[in-house]
């Protein structure tokens, strides 16, 4: 199968005051694919994700981030601020690790979602409210109850579902998720991952999923890019039985995820 | 048997029943994993074992007698907030040794160096402040500090949950070493069933303040009896 690219990142380099943090990073997100960016703390994976749409404050960004859609192509890094703002949230959306700090504590879920919808579409309030209800329902939430809730009235898992509902409100083609399940319990994490999996079968959509957990990545991804010290050191394609890392560092990451490590033995890291 | 926890009940304000009759025992040099979702009462249990919180009912016995703070130490989830941000790692450790009765600058210095080596950290790290250390390094300093009292029991409340996988693996290696070499018992609270499988001899599954399953780790993992245990294992891909 030949895959059409949706996002093509070439030579992305990010620096702060001359200090290189992301170095010559290149990767593709094909249409309707799940791509994972894996690395340990400080490897530059989150900064890479933010820099794609110039969201990294104070950073100097070089390279190209090509968005290919409906026969047209544009470089997000050289786009003017206003068209880029329109693209964020509409064509591509972000969710982050801590849903609590992404939500406004003094607004109900419904008010925030209406605001997010109205930022992109001129419409009647009732239409925005309807869109919010539909989107929450698709996240398997009790939409009518949740719209009236303030963030503190929801659990961590519910808040992350609300964030996904908000991100998908405008049917973006790419969802960039930065460690969206890291602060959640395993059962809640499983629920969110299953939900993301289901959503992808219902709508054509790609995910760029950022995680430190390569075992989680290997359960969901079509492609894994491994980052270390600001560089991509290995790209893994899903084979018939999963992923076959060649780089010793990537193998260490799998070891650290306790995949096939005998209990009570030293982990080779 | 080192630790015996007998029929602990604890209710907080607003009639929140955090623990509703929890009992278990822990042998010397054994690792007991406590698993369960957020709000299942795991951390309240840790605080009661440490003597930070009084239970409404039930008791905690160490070596058959009253709790001795010197023999029990705790490791928390967030290593940065466990260390004094104004003290270097070396000063934090030296303070712990001083409180333990060790005197003399030279002796303290060598105790600190040895403590750092004991947790696989380079001696140079003594000069660093918490904000200059990674999460994994901070956590190992916190462990080194708790070891300064030669505890018999370490209560670990989600000690690796805020670390990435490589840092987590190094701390797990350290726990295994401590258990083998120093014969320390661990009460290891975690929501990560893979980590628990790697480290623990026995496991206690908690839900809504009750123990819903307890047993030898290999048995519980191979044949979980309670539906909640089955769900946890399934969610973890085990």
Short mmCIF file of C-alpha atoms in Angstrom, two decimals:
data_model
loop_
_atom_site.label_atom_id
_atom_site.label_comp_id
_atom_site.label_asym_id
_atom_site.label_seq_id
_atom_site.Cartn_x
_atom_site.Cartn_y
_atom_site.Cartn_z
CA UNK A 1 0.00 0.00 0.00
CA UNK A 2 1.38 3.38 -0.96
CA UNK A 3 0.74 5.91 1.71
CA UNK A 4 -0.08 9.51 1.12
CA UNK A 5 1.69 11.84 3.48
CA UNK A 6 -0.32 14.36 5.51
CA UNK A 7 2.60 15.91 7.34
CA UNK A 8 6.21 15.91 6.20
CA UNK A 9 8.78 17.19 8.65
CA UNK A 10 12.26 17.84 7.27
CA UNK A 11 15.34 19.00 9.12
CA UNK A 12 13.42 20.45 12.06
CA UNK A 13 15.91 22.17 14.32
CA UNK A 14 14.89 24.00 17.48
CA UNK A 15 17.20 26.10 19.60
CA UNK A 16 16.95 28.39 22.60
CA UNK A 17 19.51 31.16 22.67
CA UNK A 18 21.90 29.19 20.48
CA UNK A 19 21.46 25.95 22.43
CA UNK A 20 20.27 23.17 20.11
CA UNK A 21 17.50 21.10 21.62
CA UNK A 22 15.97 19.44 18.56
CA UNK A 23 18.48 18.55 15.85
CA UNK A 24 17.64 17.91 12.20
CA UNK A 25 14.50 15.91 12.92
CA UNK A 26 12.68 14.44 9.92
CA UNK A 27 9.61 12.25 9.92
CA UNK A 28 6.31 11.66 8.13
CA UNK A 29 2.78 11.30 9.31
CA UNK A 30 0.88 9.48 6.53
CA UNK A 31 -2.88 9.94 6.14
CA UNK A 32 -4.95 7.79 8.50
CA UNK A 33 -1.93 6.52 10.39
CA UNK A 34 -0.88 6.35 14.03
CA UNK A 35 2.68 7.61 14.44
CA UNK A 36 4.47 7.56 17.78
CA UNK A 37 7.39 9.70 18.84
CA UNK A 38 9.15 7.91 21.70
CA UNK A 39 11.96 9.11 23.93
CA UNK A 40 12.95 9.69 27.53
CA UNK A 41 12.52 12.93 29.46
CA UNK A 42 14.51 15.68 27.81
CA UNK A 43 14.87 13.92 24.46
CA UNK A 44 13.09 16.78 22.69
CA UNK A 45 9.91 14.95 21.74
CA UNK A 46 7.45 17.43 23.27
CA UNK A 47 9.34 20.38 21.90
CA UNK A 48 9.25 18.78 18.46
CA UNK A 49 5.47 18.47 18.71
CA UNK A 50 5.02 22.07 19.83
CA UNK A 51 7.39 23.44 17.21
CA UNK A 52 5.38 21.93 14.36
CA UNK A 53 2.94 24.82 14.66
CA UNK A 54 5.35 27.33 16.22
CA UNK A 55 3.87 26.89 19.69
CA UNK A 56 7.24 26.72 21.45
CA UNK A 57 7.62 30.16 22.98
CA UNK A 58 11.03 31.79 22.65
CA UNK A 59 12.38 29.06 20.42
CA UNK A 60 14.25 29.54 17.17
CA UNK A 61 12.87 26.98 14.70
CA UNK A 62 14.38 25.94 11.37
CA UNK A 63 13.44 23.35 8.77
CA UNK A 64 10.17 22.66 7.02
CA UNK A 65 6.87 21.26 8.24
CA UNK A 66 4.88 20.53 5.13
CA UNK A 67 1.12 20.07 5.41
CA UNK A 68 -0.22 18.17 2.40
CA UNK A 69 -3.92 18.15 1.98
CA UNK A 70 -6.36 18.10 -0.92
CA UNK A 71 -3.65 18.56 -3.49
CA UNK A 72 -2.19 21.65 -1.86
CA UNK A 73 0.93 21.95 0.21
CA UNK A 74 2.00 24.56 2.73
CA UNK A 75 4.90 25.01 5.08
CA UNK A 76 3.55 25.61 8.56
CA UNK A 77 6.78 27.22 9.68
CA UNK A 78 6.58 29.99 7.07
CA UNK A 79 2.82 30.49 7.27
CA UNK A 80 1.58 33.84 8.64
CA UNK A 81 0.29 33.81 12.21
CA UNK A 82 -3.42 34.22 11.38
CA UNK A 83 -3.74 31.36 8.84
CA UNK A 84 -1.68 29.19 11.19
CA UNK A 85 -4.01 29.99 14.10
CA UNK A 86 -6.95 28.97 11.92
CA UNK A 87 -5.23 25.69 11.11
CA UNK A 88 -4.54 24.90 14.77
CA UNK A 89 -7.74 23.56 16.19
CA UNK A 90 -9.36 23.11 12.81
CA UNK A 91 -6.93 21.02 10.75
CA UNK A 92 -4.75 19.80 13.57
CA UNK A 93 -5.40 19.79 17.29
CA UNK A 94 -3.39 19.16 20.42
CA UNK A 95 -4.03 17.39 23.70
CA UNK A 96 -1.55 17.41 26.56
CA UNK A 97 -0.52 15.27 29.51
CA UNK A 98 -2.29 17.17 32.23
CA UNK A 99 -5.94 17.71 31.28
CA UNK A 100 -6.54 19.66 34.47
CA UNK A 101 -4.22 22.49 33.54
CA UNK A 102 -5.57 22.58 29.98
CA UNK A 103 -9.10 23.36 31.14
CA UNK A 104 -10.32 26.66 32.50
CA UNK A 105 -11.33 26.05 36.14
CA UNK A 106 -13.97 28.80 36.26
CA UNK A 107 -15.93 27.80 33.15
CA UNK A 108 -18.17 24.80 32.68
CA UNK A 109 -17.16 22.20 30.10
CA UNK A 110 -20.03 23.36 27.88
CA UNK A 111 -18.99 27.02 27.94
CA UNK A 112 -15.41 26.14 27.04
CA UNK A 113 -16.46 23.91 24.19
CA UNK A 114 -18.82 26.52 22.79
CA UNK A 115 -16.00 29.06 22.95
CA UNK A 116 -13.66 26.69 21.14
CA UNK A 117 -16.24 26.02 18.43
CA UNK A 118 -17.08 29.70 17.96
CA UNK A 119 -13.39 30.51 17.57
CA UNK A 120 -13.51 28.65 14.28
CA UNK A 121 -17.06 28.89 13.00
CA UNK A 122 -19.51 31.75 12.77
CA UNK A 123 -22.67 30.15 14.03
CA UNK A 124 -25.62 30.38 16.37
CA UNK A 125 -24.94 29.49 19.98
CA UNK A 126 -27.41 26.62 19.80
CA UNK A 127 -25.44 25.11 16.94
CA UNK A 128 -22.20 25.26 18.94
CA UNK A 129 -23.96 23.72 21.94
CA UNK A 130 -25.25 20.91 19.79
CA UNK A 131 -21.78 20.25 18.40
CA UNK A 132 -20.40 20.11 21.96
CA UNK A 133 -23.03 17.59 23.04
CA UNK A 134 -22.41 15.37 20.04
CA UNK A 135 -18.66 15.45 20.54
CA UNK A 136 -18.91 14.60 24.25
CA UNK A 137 -21.25 11.74 23.43
CA UNK A 138 -18.74 10.35 20.97
CA UNK A 139 -16.22 10.23 23.82
CA UNK A 140 -18.62 7.86 25.63
CA UNK A 141 -19.40 10.55 28.19
CA UNK A 142 -22.81 11.37 29.60
CA UNK A 143 -22.93 14.51 27.50
CA UNK A 144 -25.90 16.25 29.14
CA UNK A 145 -24.42 15.93 32.61
CA UNK A 146 -20.81 16.67 31.67
CA UNK A 147 -21.50 19.93 29.76
CA UNK A 148 -22.79 21.49 32.98
CA UNK A 149 -19.78 20.36 35.06
CA UNK A 150 -16.78 22.41 36.11
CA UNK A 151 -13.41 20.69 35.58
CA UNK A 152 -12.92 19.93 39.29
CA UNK A 153 -16.13 17.91 39.27
CA UNK A 154 -14.63 15.42 36.80
CA UNK A 155 -12.09 12.64 37.28
CA UNK A 156 -8.72 12.70 35.46
CA UNK A 157 -9.90 10.22 32.85
CA UNK A 158 -13.12 12.16 32.22
CA UNK A 159 -11.17 15.40 31.89
CA UNK A 160 -8.92 13.84 29.28
CA UNK A 161 -12.03 12.65 27.39
CA UNK A 162 -13.36 16.20 27.52
CA UNK A 163 -10.04 17.43 26.11
CA UNK A 164 -10.27 14.93 23.27
CA UNK A 165 -13.88 15.97 22.65
CA UNK A 166 -12.76 19.59 22.44
CA UNK A 167 -9.82 18.75 20.20
CA UNK A 168 -12.04 16.79 17.82
CA UNK A 169 -14.86 19.35 17.83
CA UNK A 170 -13.82 20.68 14.44
CA UNK A 171 -12.95 17.28 12.93
CA UNK A 172 -9.23 17.88 12.53
CA UNK A 173 -7.19 15.65 10.26
CA UNK A 174 -4.35 15.31 12.73
CA UNK A 175 -4.45 14.95 16.49
CA UNK A 176 -1.17 15.60 18.27
CA UNK A 177 -1.30 13.95 21.69
CA UNK A 178 1.55 14.64 24.10
CA UNK A 179 1.65 11.92 26.80
CA UNK A 180 -2.17 11.98 27.07
CA UNK A 181 -2.39 8.97 29.38
CA UNK A 182 0.76 9.31 31.46
CA UNK A 183 -0.98 10.77 34.52
CA UNK A 184 -3.82 8.23 34.43
CA UNK A 185 -4.40 4.80 36.00
CA UNK A 186 -3.92 1.72 33.81
CA UNK A 187 -7.63 0.97 33.46
CA UNK A 188 -8.38 4.59 32.56
CA UNK A 189 -5.40 4.61 30.18
CA UNK A 190 -6.74 1.50 28.45
CA UNK A 191 -10.15 3.21 28.08
CA UNK A 192 -8.60 6.28 26.44
CA UNK A 193 -6.42 4.21 24.10
CA UNK A 194 -9.40 2.07 23.08
CA UNK A 195 -11.40 5.23 22.48
CA UNK A 196 -8.68 6.72 20.27
CA UNK A 197 -8.52 3.46 18.36
CA UNK A 198 -12.29 3.42 17.78
CA UNK A 199 -12.41 7.08 16.75
CA UNK A 200 -9.87 6.40 14.06
CA UNK A 201 -12.02 3.70 12.51
CA UNK A 202 -15.01 6.08 12.46
CA UNK A 203 -13.30 9.09 10.88
CA UNK A 204 -10.24 9.40 8.70
CA UNK A 205 -7.71 10.90 11.06
CA UNK A 206 -4.02 10.61 11.89
CA UNK A 207 -2.41 10.64 15.29
CA UNK A 208 0.98 11.91 16.28
CA UNK A 209 1.33 10.37 19.71
CA UNK A 210 4.15 11.34 22.01
CA UNK A 211 5.11 9.01 24.82
CA UNK A 212 8.06 7.79 26.88
CA UNK A 213 6.50 4.33 26.98
CA UNK A 214 7.65 2.33 23.97
CA UNK A 215 5.59 -0.68 25.03
CA UNK A 216 2.42 1.41 24.87
CA UNK A 217 3.57 2.81 21.52
CA UNK A 218 4.18 -0.68 20.16
CA UNK A 219 0.60 -1.67 20.97
CA UNK A 220 -0.94 1.13 18.93
CA UNK A 221 1.47 2.56 16.39
CA UNK A 222 1.92 1.99 12.67
CA UNK A 223 5.30 3.73 12.88
CA UNK A 224 7.55 4.55 15.81
CA UNK A 225 10.28 7.19 15.72
CA UNK A 226 12.75 6.95 18.60
CA UNK A 227 14.31 10.19 19.82
CA UNK A 228 17.44 10.60 21.89
CA UNK A 229 19.25 13.83 22.74
CA UNK A 230 17.21 15.82 20.23
CA UNK A 231 17.72 13.45 17.29
CA UNK A 232 15.70 10.68 15.73
CA UNK A 233 17.90 7.63 16.06
CA UNK A 234 15.61 4.95 14.66
CA UNK A 235 12.41 4.55 12.70
CA UNK A 236 10.44 1.35 13.25
CA UNK A 237 7.75 0.03 10.91
CA UNK A 238 5.15 -2.37 12.22
CA UNK A 239 6.00 -5.86 11.03
CA UNK A 240 3.78 -8.95 11.07
CA UNK A 241 4.62 -9.55 14.74
CA UNK A 242 5.19 -6.01 15.92
CA UNK A 243 8.37 -4.02 15.96
CA UNK A 244 11.98 -5.15 15.58
CA UNK A 245 14.39 -2.62 17.05
CA UNK A 246 17.98 -2.67 15.81
CA UNK A 247 19.49 0.17 17.83
CA UNK A 248 20.77 -0.89 21.27
CA UNK A 249 19.15 2.20 22.78
CA UNK A 250 15.72 1.25 21.44
CA UNK A 251 16.20 -2.25 22.84
CA UNK A 252 16.98 -0.69 26.21
CA UNK A 253 13.71 1.21 26.03
CA UNK A 254 11.81 -2.04 25.44
CA UNK A 255 13.70 -3.65 28.33
CA UNK A 256 12.80 -0.73 30.57
CA UNK A 257 9.15 -1.27 29.65
CA UNK A 258 9.56 -4.71 31.24
CA UNK A 259 8.56 -6.53 28.09
CA UNK A 260 9.92 -10.09 28.33
CA UNK A 261 12.16 -9.35 31.30
CA UNK A 262 12.28 -12.14 33.89
CA UNK A 263 10.92 -10.89 37.24
CA UNK A 264 13.39 -10.05 40.01
CA UNK A 265 16.31 -9.77 37.60
CA UNK A 266 18.37 -6.71 36.83
CA UNK A 267 16.98 -4.71 33.92
CA UNK A 268 19.66 -4.09 31.30
CA UNK A 269 19.58 -0.29 31.04
CA UNK B 1 7.08 -11.65 60.38
CA UNK B 2 8.09 -7.99 60.33
CA UNK B 3 4.90 -6.04 59.78
CA UNK B 4 1.40 -6.96 60.81
CA UNK B 5 -1.51 -4.75 59.84
CA UNK B 6 -4.73 -5.71 61.54
CA UNK B 7 -8.24 -4.70 60.55
CA UNK B 8 -7.58 -1.05 59.76
CA UNK B 9 -10.55 1.28 59.36
CA UNK B 10 -10.30 4.95 58.47
CA UNK B 11 -13.07 7.39 57.64
CA UNK B 12 -12.38 10.97 56.64
CA UNK B 13 -14.57 14.06 56.87
CA UNK B 14 -17.68 13.90 54.76
CA UNK B 15 -18.03 10.21 55.60
CA UNK B 16 -15.43 9.14 53.06
CA UNK B 17 -14.51 5.59 54.00
CA UNK B 18 -10.90 5.36 52.86
CA UNK B 19 -10.20 1.98 54.50
CA UNK B 20 -12.82 -0.51 55.56
CA UNK B 21 -11.00 -3.29 57.35
CA UNK B 22 -7.59 -3.93 55.82
CA UNK B 23 -5.30 -6.65 57.18
CA UNK B 24 -2.08 -8.14 55.89
CA UNK B 25 1.35 -9.32 56.95
CA UNK B 26 4.78 -8.75 55.53
CA UNK B 27 7.85 -10.92 56.17
CA UNK B 28 11.45 -9.85 56.39
CA UNK B 29 13.21 -9.27 53.05
CA UNK B 30 9.88 -9.66 51.29
CA UNK B 31 8.28 -7.29 48.80
CA UNK B 32 4.54 -6.81 49.03
CA UNK B 33 2.91 -4.95 46.17
CA UNK B 34 -0.24 -2.95 46.83
CA UNK B 35 -2.21 -2.21 43.68
CA UNK B 36 -5.51 -0.49 42.98
CA UNK B 37 -6.91 2.55 41.23
CA UNK B 38 -6.71 6.16 42.44
CA UNK B 39 -8.91 6.55 45.50
CA UNK B 40 -8.74 2.88 46.49
CA UNK B 41 -7.06 3.77 49.80
CA UNK B 42 -3.45 2.83 48.98
CA UNK B 43 -1.87 6.07 50.15
CA UNK B 44 -3.98 6.26 53.30
CA UNK B 45 -2.72 2.80 54.08
CA UNK B 46 0.88 3.97 53.63
CA UNK B 47 0.32 6.92 55.97
CA UNK B 48 -1.18 4.66 58.62
CA UNK B 49 1.68 2.17 58.40
CA UNK B 50 4.09 5.10 58.83
CA UNK B 51 2.15 6.43 61.80
CA UNK B 52 1.42 9.75 60.06
CA UNK B 53 -2.33 9.13 60.29
CA UNK B 54 -4.16 7.39 63.12
CA UNK B 55 -6.58 4.65 62.13
CA UNK B 56 -10.11 4.79 63.60
CA UNK B 57 -9.83 1.12 64.37
CA UNK B 58 -7.22 -1.62 64.09
CA UNK B 59 -3.49 -1.66 64.69
CA UNK B 60 -0.09 -1.80 63.06
CA UNK B 61 2.59 -3.95 64.68
CA UNK B 62 6.26 -3.93 63.79
CA UNK B 63 8.23 -6.92 64.99
CA UNK B 64 5.24 -7.72 67.19
CA UNK B 65 5.49 -4.40 69.03
CA UNK B 66 4.79 -0.73 68.64
CA UNK B 67 5.83 1.12 65.53
CA UNK B 68 9.46 2.23 65.68
CA UNK B 69 10.02 5.20 63.38
CA UNK B 70 13.70 4.43 63.03
CA UNK B 71 13.00 1.08 61.47
CA UNK B 72 10.48 2.34 58.93
CA UNK B 73 11.11 4.89 56.19
CA UNK B 74 8.96 6.19 53.37
CA UNK B 75 9.66 7.08 49.74
CA UNK B 76 7.18 9.34 47.99
CA UNK B 77 6.05 9.69 44.41
CA UNK B 78 7.46 13.16 43.79
CA UNK B 79 11.18 13.10 44.58
CA UNK B 80 11.60 16.86 44.08
CA UNK B 81 9.20 17.73 46.87
CA UNK B 82 10.82 15.17 49.20
CA UNK B 83 14.11 17.08 49.17
CA UNK B 84 14.79 20.53 50.61
CA UNK B 85 15.32 22.77 47.56
CA UNK B 86 17.76 24.96 49.53
CA UNK B 87 20.11 22.10 50.36
CA UNK B 88 22.54 20.34 48.05
CA UNK B 89 22.09 16.58 47.75
CA UNK B 90 25.17 16.11 49.93
CA UNK B 91 23.87 18.49 52.61
CA UNK B 92 20.50 16.69 52.68
CA UNK B 93 22.25 13.38 53.21
CA UNK B 94 24.69 14.79 55.77
CA UNK B 95 21.76 16.18 57.76
CA UNK B 96 20.17 12.74 57.86
CA UNK B 97 23.41 11.19 59.14
CA UNK B 98 23.81 13.96 61.71
CA UNK B 99 20.30 13.39 63.02
CA UNK B 100 21.34 9.80 63.34
CA UNK B 101 24.16 10.75 65.70
CA UNK B 102 27.10 10.77 63.32
CA UNK B 103 29.55 13.62 64.09
CA UNK B 104 32.63 15.11 62.48
CA UNK B 105 32.91 16.76 59.05
CA UNK B 106 35.26 14.09 57.71
CA UNK B 107 33.06 11.21 58.85
CA UNK B 108 29.93 12.88 57.49
CA UNK B 109 31.62 13.48 54.16
CA UNK B 110 32.66 9.89 53.76
CA UNK B 111 29.22 8.65 54.88
CA UNK B 112 27.65 10.83 52.17
CA UNK B 113 30.06 9.49 49.54
CA UNK B 114 29.32 5.94 50.54
CA UNK B 115 25.56 6.61 50.56
CA UNK B 116 25.75 7.95 47.01
CA UNK B 117 27.73 4.94 45.85
CA UNK B 118 25.14 2.71 47.51
CA UNK B 119 22.44 4.08 45.21
CA UNK B 120 24.66 4.00 42.10
CA UNK B 121 25.23 7.75 41.91
CA UNK B 122 28.54 9.51 41.22
CA UNK B 123 30.08 11.25 44.27
CA UNK B 124 30.15 14.56 42.34
CA UNK B 125 26.37 14.77 42.61
CA UNK B 126 26.73 15.69 46.28
CA UNK B 127 27.31 19.30 45.24
CA UNK B 128 24.13 19.55 43.18
CA UNK B 129 20.81 21.01 44.26
CA UNK B 130 17.52 19.20 43.59
CA UNK B 131 16.68 21.39 40.60
CA UNK B 132 20.01 20.39 39.03
CA UNK B 133 19.17 16.70 39.28
CA UNK B 134 16.89 14.54 37.14
CA UNK B 135 13.80 12.94 38.67
CA UNK B 136 15.52 9.57 38.84
CA UNK B 137 18.62 11.01 40.51
CA UNK B 138 16.46 12.87 43.06
CA UNK B 139 14.58 9.71 43.85
CA UNK B 140 17.82 7.81 44.43
CA UNK B 141 19.01 10.59 46.78
CA UNK B 142 15.71 10.26 48.66
CA UNK B 143 16.29 6.50 48.89
CA UNK B 144 19.88 7.03 50.05
CA UNK B 145 18.63 9.38 52.76
CA UNK B 146 16.05 6.88 53.97
CA UNK B 147 18.75 4.19 54.11
CA UNK B 148 20.89 6.32 56.42
CA UNK B 149 18.78 5.04 59.29
CA UNK B 150 19.24 1.39 58.28
CA UNK B 151 15.50 0.78 58.11
CA UNK B 152 14.00 -2.69 58.10
CA UNK B 153 10.96 -1.60 56.16
CA UNK B 154 10.64 0.85 53.29
CA UNK B 155 7.15 2.06 52.48
CA UNK B 156 7.21 3.15 48.84
CA UNK B 157 4.21 5.16 47.68
CA UNK B 158 4.28 5.16 43.87
CA UNK B 159 8.07 5.69 43.93
CA UNK B 160 8.59 5.33 40.18
CA UNK B 161 5.31 6.72 38.82
CA UNK B 162 6.67 10.14 37.95
CA UNK B 163 9.80 8.77 36.25
CA UNK B 164 10.25 7.85 32.62
CA UNK B 165 10.89 4.21 31.81
CA UNK B 166 14.69 4.29 31.82
CA UNK B 167 14.86 6.17 35.11
CA UNK B 168 12.22 3.82 36.48
CA UNK B 169 14.26 0.77 35.44
CA UNK B 170 17.35 2.08 37.26
CA UNK B 171 15.38 2.71 40.45
CA UNK B 172 13.81 -0.76 40.21
CA UNK B 173 17.29 -2.28 39.87
CA UNK B 174 18.24 -0.40 43.01
CA UNK B 175 15.25 -1.68 44.98
CA UNK B 176 16.08 -5.26 43.98
CA UNK B 177 19.65 -4.78 45.11
CA UNK B 178 18.58 -3.33 48.47
CA UNK B 179 16.19 -6.16 49.09
CA UNK B 180 18.83 -8.78 48.32
CA UNK B 181 21.86 -7.19 49.95
CA UNK B 182 20.32 -5.50 52.96
CA UNK B 183 17.33 -7.80 53.39
CA UNK B 184 14.98 -4.83 53.58
CA UNK B 185 11.22 -5.40 53.32
CA UNK B 186 9.30 -3.25 50.89
CA UNK B 187 5.66 -2.24 51.01
CA UNK B 188 5.44 -1.21 47.39
CA UNK B 189 2.40 0.82 46.36
CA UNK B 190 1.90 1.15 42.64
CA UNK B 191 -0.78 1.32 40.00
CA UNK B 192 1.57 -0.27 37.48
CA UNK B 193 1.09 -4.03 37.40
CA UNK B 194 4.18 -4.62 35.27
CA UNK B 195 6.39 -2.93 37.82
CA UNK B 196 4.75 -4.92 40.60
CA UNK B 197 5.29 -8.15 38.69
CA UNK B 198 8.96 -7.35 38.31
CA UNK B 199 9.62 -6.52 41.94
CA UNK B 200 7.14 -8.17 44.27
CA UNK B 201 6.79 -11.55 45.97
CA UNK B 202 3.21 -11.06 47.05
CA UNK B 203 0.46 -8.73 45.93
CA UNK B 204 -2.54 -7.11 47.58
CA UNK B 205 -5.29 -5.76 45.36
CA UNK B 206 -7.35 -2.91 46.80
CA UNK B 207 -10.66 -1.48 45.70
CA UNK B 208 -12.77 1.07 47.52
CA UNK B 209 -10.94 0.63 50.81
CA UNK B 210 -11.10 -3.14 50.87
CA UNK B 211 -8.64 -5.89 49.98
CA UNK B 212 -10.33 -7.73 47.14
CA UNK B 213 -7.53 -10.20 46.51
CA UNK B 214 -4.23 -11.17 48.08
CA UNK B 215 -1.67 -13.85 47.40
CA UNK B 216 1.61 -15.01 45.91
CA UNK B 217 2.32 -12.80 42.95
CA UNK B 218 2.73 -15.59 40.41
CA UNK B 219 -0.54 -17.16 41.48
CA UNK B 220 -2.60 -13.97 41.46
CA UNK B 221 -1.21 -13.00 38.05
CA UNK B 222 -1.73 -16.43 36.54
CA UNK B 223 -5.18 -17.02 38.03
CA UNK B 224 -6.81 -13.82 39.23
CA UNK B 225 -9.95 -14.66 41.19
CA UNK B 226 -11.59 -11.26 41.61
CA UNK B 227 -13.12 -9.57 38.53
CA UNK B 228 -11.37 -6.31 39.46
CA UNK B 229 -7.96 -8.01 39.47
CA UNK B 230 -8.80 -9.53 36.10
CA UNK B 231 -9.70 -6.10 34.76
CA UNK B 232 -6.47 -4.54 36.06
CA UNK B 233 -4.35 -7.28 34.51
CA UNK B 234 -6.23 -7.07 31.23
CA UNK B 235 -5.83 -3.27 31.09
CA UNK B 236 -2.10 -3.67 31.65
CA UNK B 237 -1.83 -6.09 28.76
CA UNK B 238 -0.65 -8.90 31.06
#
